[in-house]
Amino acid sequence: QVQLVESGGGLVQPGGSLRLSCVASESGVRLDYYVIGWFRQAPGKEREGVSCMGNSDDGTYYTDSVKGRFTSSRDVAKNTVYLQMNNLKPEDTAVYYCAAEPPTPYLCSDPRPPAFGSWGQGTQVTVSS
């Protein structure tokens, strides 16, 4: 398993932006090897997949509610994965988690939490005026 650490959450007004970061806490772990998923969990709701990015150029999955607003990316040099969130809405309020899994066929076609073996501790995102 990989130890992951998220950062970048906070309180933002509707329409604002945040960029979440995900890094590996252990040296020598290359995140560009892994499939990286971003998930979120709002109070009283199940954890849902927000985006999923494989380790090849086969596109990124986004759940419908964030398409056109959220973008997931990798900075290989910094060994960091990002989730850029624009035009945030109150319904985006949740704890956001990054998760990693070795390359697995079709993992990003419908990312589900049980399919990912490594998780961060989460970072709170609150969208409120």
mmCIF file with all atom_site columns, C-alpha atoms in Angstrom:
data_model
loop_
_atom_site.group_PDB
_atom_site.id
_atom_site.type_symbol
_atom_site.label_atom_id
_atom_site.label_alt_id
_atom_site.label_comp_id
_atom_site.label_asym_id
_atom_site.label_entity_id
_atom_site.label_seq_id
_atom_site.pdbx_PDB_ins_code
_atom_site.Cartn_x
_atom_site.Cartn_y
_atom_site.Cartn_z
_atom_site.occupancy
_atom_site.B_iso_or_equiv
_atom_site.pdbx_formal_charge
_atom_site.auth_seq_id
_atom_site.auth_comp_id
_atom_site.auth_asym_id
_atom_site.auth_atom_id
_atom_site.pdbx_PDB_model_num
ATOM 1   C CA . GLN A 1 1   ? 0.000   0.000  0.000   1.00 0.00 ? 1   GLN A CA 1
ATOM 2   C CA . VAL A 1 2   ? 0.940   3.616  -0.550  1.00 0.00 ? 2   VAL A CA 1
ATOM 3   C CA . GLN A 1 3   ? 0.628   6.284  2.138   1.00 0.00 ? 3   GLN A CA 1
ATOM 4   C CA . LEU A 1 4   ? -1.062  9.313  0.612   1.00 0.00 ? 4   LEU A CA 1
ATOM 5   C CA . VAL A 1 5   ? -1.484  12.841 1.939   1.00 0.00 ? 5   VAL A CA 1
ATOM 6   C CA . GLU A 1 6   ? -4.020  15.336 0.637   1.00 0.00 ? 6   GLU A CA 1
ATOM 7   C CA . SER A 1 7   ? -3.908  19.080 1.110   1.00 0.00 ? 7   SER A CA 1
ATOM 8   C CA . GLY A 1 8   ? -5.522  22.223 -0.241  1.00 0.00 ? 8   GLY A CA 1
ATOM 9   C CA . GLY A 1 9   ? -8.991  22.016 1.208   1.00 0.00 ? 9   GLY A CA 1
ATOM 10  C CA . GLY A 1 10  ? -10.711 24.912 2.908   1.00 0.00 ? 10  GLY A CA 1
ATOM 11  C CA . LEU A 1 11  ? -13.679 27.236 2.968   1.00 0.00 ? 11  LEU A CA 1
ATOM 12  C CA . VAL A 1 12  ? -14.607 28.931 -0.289  1.00 0.00 ? 12  VAL A CA 1
ATOM 13  C CA . GLN A 1 13  ? -17.570 30.912 -1.527  1.00 0.00 ? 13  GLN A CA 1
ATOM 14  C CA . PRO A 1 14  ? -19.815 29.564 -4.278  1.00 0.00 ? 14  PRO A CA 1
ATOM 15  C CA . GLY A 1 15  ? -18.201 30.158 -7.637  1.00 0.00 ? 15  GLY A CA 1
ATOM 16  C CA . GLY A 1 16  ? -14.731 30.030 -6.142  1.00 0.00 ? 16  GLY A CA 1
ATOM 17  C CA . SER A 1 17  ? -11.861 27.668 -6.817  1.00 0.00 ? 17  SER A CA 1
ATOM 18  C CA . LEU A 1 18  ? -9.590  25.346 -4.890  1.00 0.00 ? 18  LEU A CA 1
ATOM 19  C CA . ARG A 1 19  ? -6.757  23.065 -5.915  1.00 0.00 ? 19  ARG A CA 1
ATOM 20  C CA . LEU A 1 20  ? -6.270  19.874 -3.985  1.00 0.00 ? 20  LEU A CA 1
ATOM 21  C CA . SER A 1 21  ? -2.927  18.093 -3.962  1.00 0.00 ? 21  SER A CA 1
ATOM 22  C CA . CYS A 1 22  ? -2.073  14.476 -3.306  1.00 0.00 ? 22  CYS A CA 1
ATOM 23  C CA . VAL A 1 23  ? 1.448   13.256 -2.570  1.00 0.00 ? 23  VAL A CA 1
ATOM 24  C CA . ALA A 1 24  ? 2.991   10.042 -1.341  1.00 0.00 ? 24  ALA A CA 1
ATOM 25  C CA . SER A 1 25  ? 4.437   10.353 2.138   1.00 0.00 ? 25  SER A CA 1
ATOM 26  C CA . GLU A 1 26  ? 7.075   7.688  1.478   1.00 0.00 ? 26  GLU A CA 1
ATOM 27  C CA . SER A 1 27  ? 10.161  8.470  -0.552  1.00 0.00 ? 27  SER A CA 1
ATOM 28  C CA . GLY A 1 28  ? 10.710  6.418  -3.669  1.00 0.00 ? 28  GLY A CA 1
ATOM 29  C CA . VAL A 1 29  ? 7.023   5.927  -4.453  1.00 0.00 ? 29  VAL A CA 1
ATOM 30  C CA . ARG A 1 30  ? 6.179   7.121  -7.943  1.00 0.00 ? 30  ARG A CA 1
ATOM 31  C CA . LEU A 1 31  ? 2.560   8.186  -8.206  1.00 0.00 ? 31  LEU A CA 1
ATOM 32  C CA . ASP A 1 32  ? 2.740   8.185  -12.000 1.00 0.00 ? 32  ASP A CA 1
ATOM 33  C CA . TYR A 1 33  ? 2.778   4.382  -11.821 1.00 0.00 ? 33  TYR A CA 1
ATOM 34  C CA . TYR A 1 34  ? -0.606  4.253  -10.108 1.00 0.00 ? 34  TYR A CA 1
ATOM 35  C CA . VAL A 1 35  ? -4.177  4.793  -11.092 1.00 0.00 ? 35  VAL A CA 1
ATOM 36  C CA . ILE A 1 36  ? -5.282  7.776  -9.003  1.00 0.00 ? 36  ILE A CA 1
ATOM 37  C CA . GLY A 1 37  ? -8.849  8.377  -8.002  1.00 0.00 ? 37  GLY A CA 1
ATOM 38  C CA . TRP A 1 38  ? -10.374 11.352 -6.248  1.00 0.00 ? 38  TRP A CA 1
ATOM 39  C CA . PHE A 1 39  ? -13.368 10.609 -4.087  1.00 0.00 ? 39  PHE A CA 1
ATOM 40  C CA . ARG A 1 40  ? -15.562 12.657 -1.811  1.00 0.00 ? 40  ARG A CA 1
ATOM 41  C CA . GLN A 1 41  ? -17.895 11.957 1.052   1.00 0.00 ? 41  GLN A CA 1
ATOM 42  C CA . ALA A 1 42  ? -20.515 14.365 2.289   1.00 0.00 ? 42  ALA A CA 1
ATOM 43  C CA . PRO A 1 43  ? -22.165 13.950 5.693   1.00 0.00 ? 43  PRO A CA 1
ATOM 44  C CA . GLY A 1 44  ? -24.703 11.158 5.619   1.00 0.00 ? 44  GLY A CA 1
ATOM 45  C CA . LYS A 1 45  ? -23.788 10.106 2.093   1.00 0.00 ? 45  LYS A CA 1
ATOM 46  C CA . GLU A 1 46  ? -21.743 7.342  0.574   1.00 0.00 ? 46  GLU A CA 1
ATOM 47  C CA . ARG A 1 47  ? -18.252 8.002  -0.708  1.00 0.00 ? 47  ARG A CA 1
ATOM 48  C CA . GLU A 1 48  ? -18.444 8.723  -4.429  1.00 0.00 ? 48  GLU A CA 1
ATOM 49  C CA . GLY A 1 49  ? -15.911 8.782  -7.222  1.00 0.00 ? 49  GLY A CA 1
ATOM 50  C CA . VAL A 1 50  ? -15.163 12.267 -8.513  1.00 0.00 ? 50  VAL A CA 1
ATOM 51  C CA . SER A 1 51  ? -12.409 11.546 -11.003 1.00 0.00 ? 51  SER A CA 1
ATOM 52  C CA . CYS A 1 52  ? -10.122 8.723  -12.002 1.00 0.00 ? 52  CYS A CA 1
ATOM 53  C CA . MET A 1 53  ? -6.875  8.989  -13.932 1.00 0.00 ? 53  MET A CA 1
ATOM 54  C CA . GLY A 1 54  ? -4.922  6.064  -15.279 1.00 0.00 ? 54  GLY A CA 1
ATOM 55  C CA . ASN A 1 55  ? -1.184  5.979  -15.846 1.00 0.00 ? 55  ASN A CA 1
ATOM 56  C CA . SER A 1 56  ? -1.500  6.165  -19.614 1.00 0.00 ? 56  SER A CA 1
ATOM 57  C CA . ASP A 1 57  ? -3.033  8.620  -22.058 1.00 0.00 ? 57  ASP A CA 1
ATOM 58  C CA . ASP A 1 58  ? -6.467  7.047  -22.059 1.00 0.00 ? 58  ASP A CA 1
ATOM 59  C CA . GLY A 1 59  ? -8.434  9.921  -20.693 1.00 0.00 ? 59  GLY A CA 1
ATOM 60  C CA . THR A 1 60  ? -9.778  10.804 -17.274 1.00 0.00 ? 60  THR A CA 1
ATOM 61  C CA . TYR A 1 61  ? -13.115 9.847  -15.807 1.00 0.00 ? 61  TYR A CA 1
ATOM 62  C CA . TYR A 1 62  ? -15.249 12.536 -14.171 1.00 0.00 ? 62  TYR A CA 1
ATOM 63  C CA . THR A 1 63  ? -18.565 12.076 -12.514 1.00 0.00 ? 63  THR A CA 1
ATOM 64  C CA . ASP A 1 64  ? -21.297 13.998 -14.318 1.00 0.00 ? 64  ASP A CA 1
ATOM 65  C CA . SER A 1 65  ? -21.805 16.584 -11.577 1.00 0.00 ? 65  SER A CA 1
ATOM 66  C CA . VAL A 1 66  ? -18.230 17.909 -11.892 1.00 0.00 ? 66  VAL A CA 1
ATOM 67  C CA . LYS A 1 67  ? -17.636 17.685 -15.641 1.00 0.00 ? 67  LYS A CA 1
ATOM 68  C CA . GLY A 1 68  ? -16.442 20.993 -17.019 1.00 0.00 ? 68  GLY A CA 1
ATOM 69  C CA . ARG A 1 69  ? -15.596 22.282 -13.532 1.00 0.00 ? 69  ARG A CA 1
ATOM 70  C CA . PHE A 1 70  ? -13.008 19.866 -12.114 1.00 0.00 ? 70  PHE A CA 1
ATOM 71  C CA . THR A 1 71  ? -9.733  18.804 -13.693 1.00 0.00 ? 71  THR A CA 1
ATOM 72  C CA . SER A 1 72  ? -7.370  16.131 -12.454 1.00 0.00 ? 72  SER A CA 1
ATOM 73  C CA . SER A 1 73  ? -3.728  16.240 -13.468 1.00 0.00 ? 73  SER A CA 1
ATOM 74  C CA . ARG A 1 74  ? -0.291  14.915 -12.615 1.00 0.00 ? 74  ARG A CA 1
ATOM 75  C CA . ASP A 1 75  ? 2.988   16.743 -12.172 1.00 0.00 ? 75  ASP A CA 1
ATOM 76  C CA . VAL A 1 76  ? 5.477   13.947 -12.672 1.00 0.00 ? 76  VAL A CA 1
ATOM 77  C CA . ALA A 1 77  ? 8.460   16.079 -11.712 1.00 0.00 ? 77  ALA A CA 1
ATOM 78  C CA . LYS A 1 78  ? 6.855   16.958 -8.389  1.00 0.00 ? 78  LYS A CA 1
ATOM 79  C CA . ASN A 1 79  ? 5.368   13.474 -7.969  1.00 0.00 ? 79  ASN A CA 1
ATOM 80  C CA . THR A 1 80  ? 2.052   15.133 -7.181  1.00 0.00 ? 80  THR A CA 1
ATOM 81  C CA . VAL A 1 81  ? -1.516  14.689 -8.359  1.00 0.00 ? 81  VAL A CA 1
ATOM 82  C CA . TYR A 1 82  ? -3.922  17.612 -8.384  1.00 0.00 ? 82  TYR A CA 1
ATOM 83  C CA . LEU A 1 83  ? -7.636  18.161 -8.474  1.00 0.00 ? 83  LEU A CA 1
ATOM 84  C CA . GLN A 1 84  ? -8.422  21.659 -9.729  1.00 0.00 ? 84  GLN A CA 1
ATOM 85  C CA . MET A 1 85  ? -11.934 22.601 -8.727  1.00 0.00 ? 85  MET A CA 1
ATOM 86  C CA . ASN A 1 86  ? -13.558 25.636 -10.329 1.00 0.00 ? 86  ASN A CA 1
ATOM 87  C CA . ASN A 1 87  ? -17.013 27.170 -10.054 1.00 0.00 ? 87  ASN A CA 1
ATOM 88  C CA . LEU A 1 88  ? -17.561 25.385 -6.773  1.00 0.00 ? 88  LEU A CA 1
ATOM 89  C CA . LYS A 1 89  ? -21.093 24.828 -5.558  1.00 0.00 ? 89  LYS A CA 1
ATOM 90  C CA . PRO A 1 90  ? -22.474 24.200 -2.055  1.00 0.00 ? 90  PRO A CA 1
ATOM 91  C CA . GLU A 1 91  ? -23.212 20.607 -3.086  1.00 0.00 ? 91  GLU A CA 1
ATOM 92  C CA . ASP A 1 92  ? -19.476 20.080 -3.588  1.00 0.00 ? 92  ASP A CA 1
ATOM 93  C CA . THR A 1 93  ? -19.021 20.349 0.170   1.00 0.00 ? 93  THR A CA 1
ATOM 94  C CA . ALA A 1 94  ? -17.427 17.109 1.375   1.00 0.00 ? 94  ALA A CA 1
ATOM 95  C CA . VAL A 1 95  ? -14.262 15.487 2.600   1.00 0.00 ? 95  VAL A CA 1
ATOM 96  C CA . TYR A 1 96  ? -12.120 14.787 -0.439  1.00 0.00 ? 96  TYR A CA 1
ATOM 97  C CA . TYR A 1 97  ? -9.804  11.800 -0.630  1.00 0.00 ? 97  TYR A CA 1
ATOM 98  C CA . CYS A 1 98  ? -7.197  10.665 -3.094  1.00 0.00 ? 98  CYS A CA 1
ATOM 99  C CA . ALA A 1 99  ? -6.727  6.969  -3.616  1.00 0.00 ? 99  ALA A CA 1
ATOM 100 C CA . ALA A 1 100 ? -4.216  4.864  -5.503  1.00 0.00 ? 100 ALA A CA 1
ATOM 101 C CA . GLU A 1 101 ? -4.235  1.438  -7.060  1.00 0.00 ? 101 GLU A CA 1
ATOM 102 C CA . PRO A 1 102 ? -1.745  -0.340 -9.322  1.00 0.00 ? 102 PRO A CA 1
ATOM 103 C CA . PRO A 1 103 ? -2.807  -0.341 -12.980 1.00 0.00 ? 103 PRO A CA 1
ATOM 104 C CA . THR A 1 104 ? -5.986  -2.361 -13.381 1.00 0.00 ? 104 THR A CA 1
ATOM 105 C CA . PRO A 1 105 ? -8.037  -2.698 -16.585 1.00 0.00 ? 105 PRO A CA 1
ATOM 106 C CA . TYR A 1 106 ? -11.281 -0.733 -16.597 1.00 0.00 ? 106 TYR A CA 1
ATOM 107 C CA . LEU A 1 107 ? -10.712 0.615  -13.081 1.00 0.00 ? 107 LEU A CA 1
ATOM 108 C CA . CYS A 1 108 ? -11.517 4.148  -14.201 1.00 0.00 ? 108 CYS A CA 1
ATOM 109 C CA . SER A 1 109 ? -14.590 3.193  -16.210 1.00 0.00 ? 109 SER A CA 1
ATOM 110 C CA . ASP A 1 110 ? -16.601 3.235  -12.979 1.00 0.00 ? 110 ASP A CA 1
ATOM 111 C CA . PRO A 1 111 ? -14.339 3.957  -10.001 1.00 0.00 ? 111 PRO A CA 1
ATOM 112 C CA . ARG A 1 112 ? -15.600 2.464  -6.753  1.00 0.00 ? 112 ARG A CA 1
ATOM 113 C CA . PRO A 1 113 ? -13.927 2.866  -3.346  1.00 0.00 ? 113 PRO A CA 1
ATOM 114 C CA . PRO A 1 114 ? -13.448 -0.861 -2.648  1.00 0.00 ? 114 PRO A CA 1
ATOM 115 C CA . ALA A 1 115 ? -11.312 -1.149 -5.789  1.00 0.00 ? 115 ALA A CA 1
ATOM 116 C CA . PHE A 1 116 ? -8.625  1.174  -4.395  1.00 0.00 ? 116 PHE A CA 1
ATOM 117 C CA . GLY A 1 117 ? -6.211  -0.130 -1.802  1.00 0.00 ? 117 GLY A CA 1
ATOM 118 C CA . SER A 1 118 ? -4.414  3.036  -0.708  1.00 0.00 ? 118 SER A CA 1
ATOM 119 C CA . TRP A 1 119 ? -6.050  6.146  0.700   1.00 0.00 ? 119 TRP A CA 1
ATOM 120 C CA . GLY A 1 120 ? -5.179  9.481  2.164   1.00 0.00 ? 120 GLY A CA 1
ATOM 121 C CA . GLN A 1 121 ? -6.696  10.916 5.309   1.00 0.00 ? 121 GLN A CA 1
ATOM 122 C CA . GLY A 1 122 ? -8.903  13.360 3.434   1.00 0.00 ? 122 GLY A CA 1
ATOM 123 C CA . THR A 1 123 ? -9.193  17.124 3.266   1.00 0.00 ? 123 THR A CA 1
ATOM 124 C CA . GLN A 1 124 ? -12.336 19.108 4.006   1.00 0.00 ? 124 GLN A CA 1
ATOM 125 C CA . VAL A 1 125 ? -13.847 21.295 1.302   1.00 0.00 ? 125 VAL A CA 1
ATOM 126 C CA . THR A 1 126 ? -16.649 23.605 2.368   1.00 0.00 ? 126 THR A CA 1
ATOM 127 C CA . VAL A 1 127 ? -18.481 25.770 -0.139  1.00 0.00 ? 127 VAL A CA 1
ATOM 128 C CA . SER A 1 128 ? -20.587 28.361 1.586   1.00 0.00 ? 128 SER A CA 1
ATOM 129 C CA . SER A 1 129 ? -21.363 32.043 1.521   1.00 0.00 ? 129 SER A CA 1
#
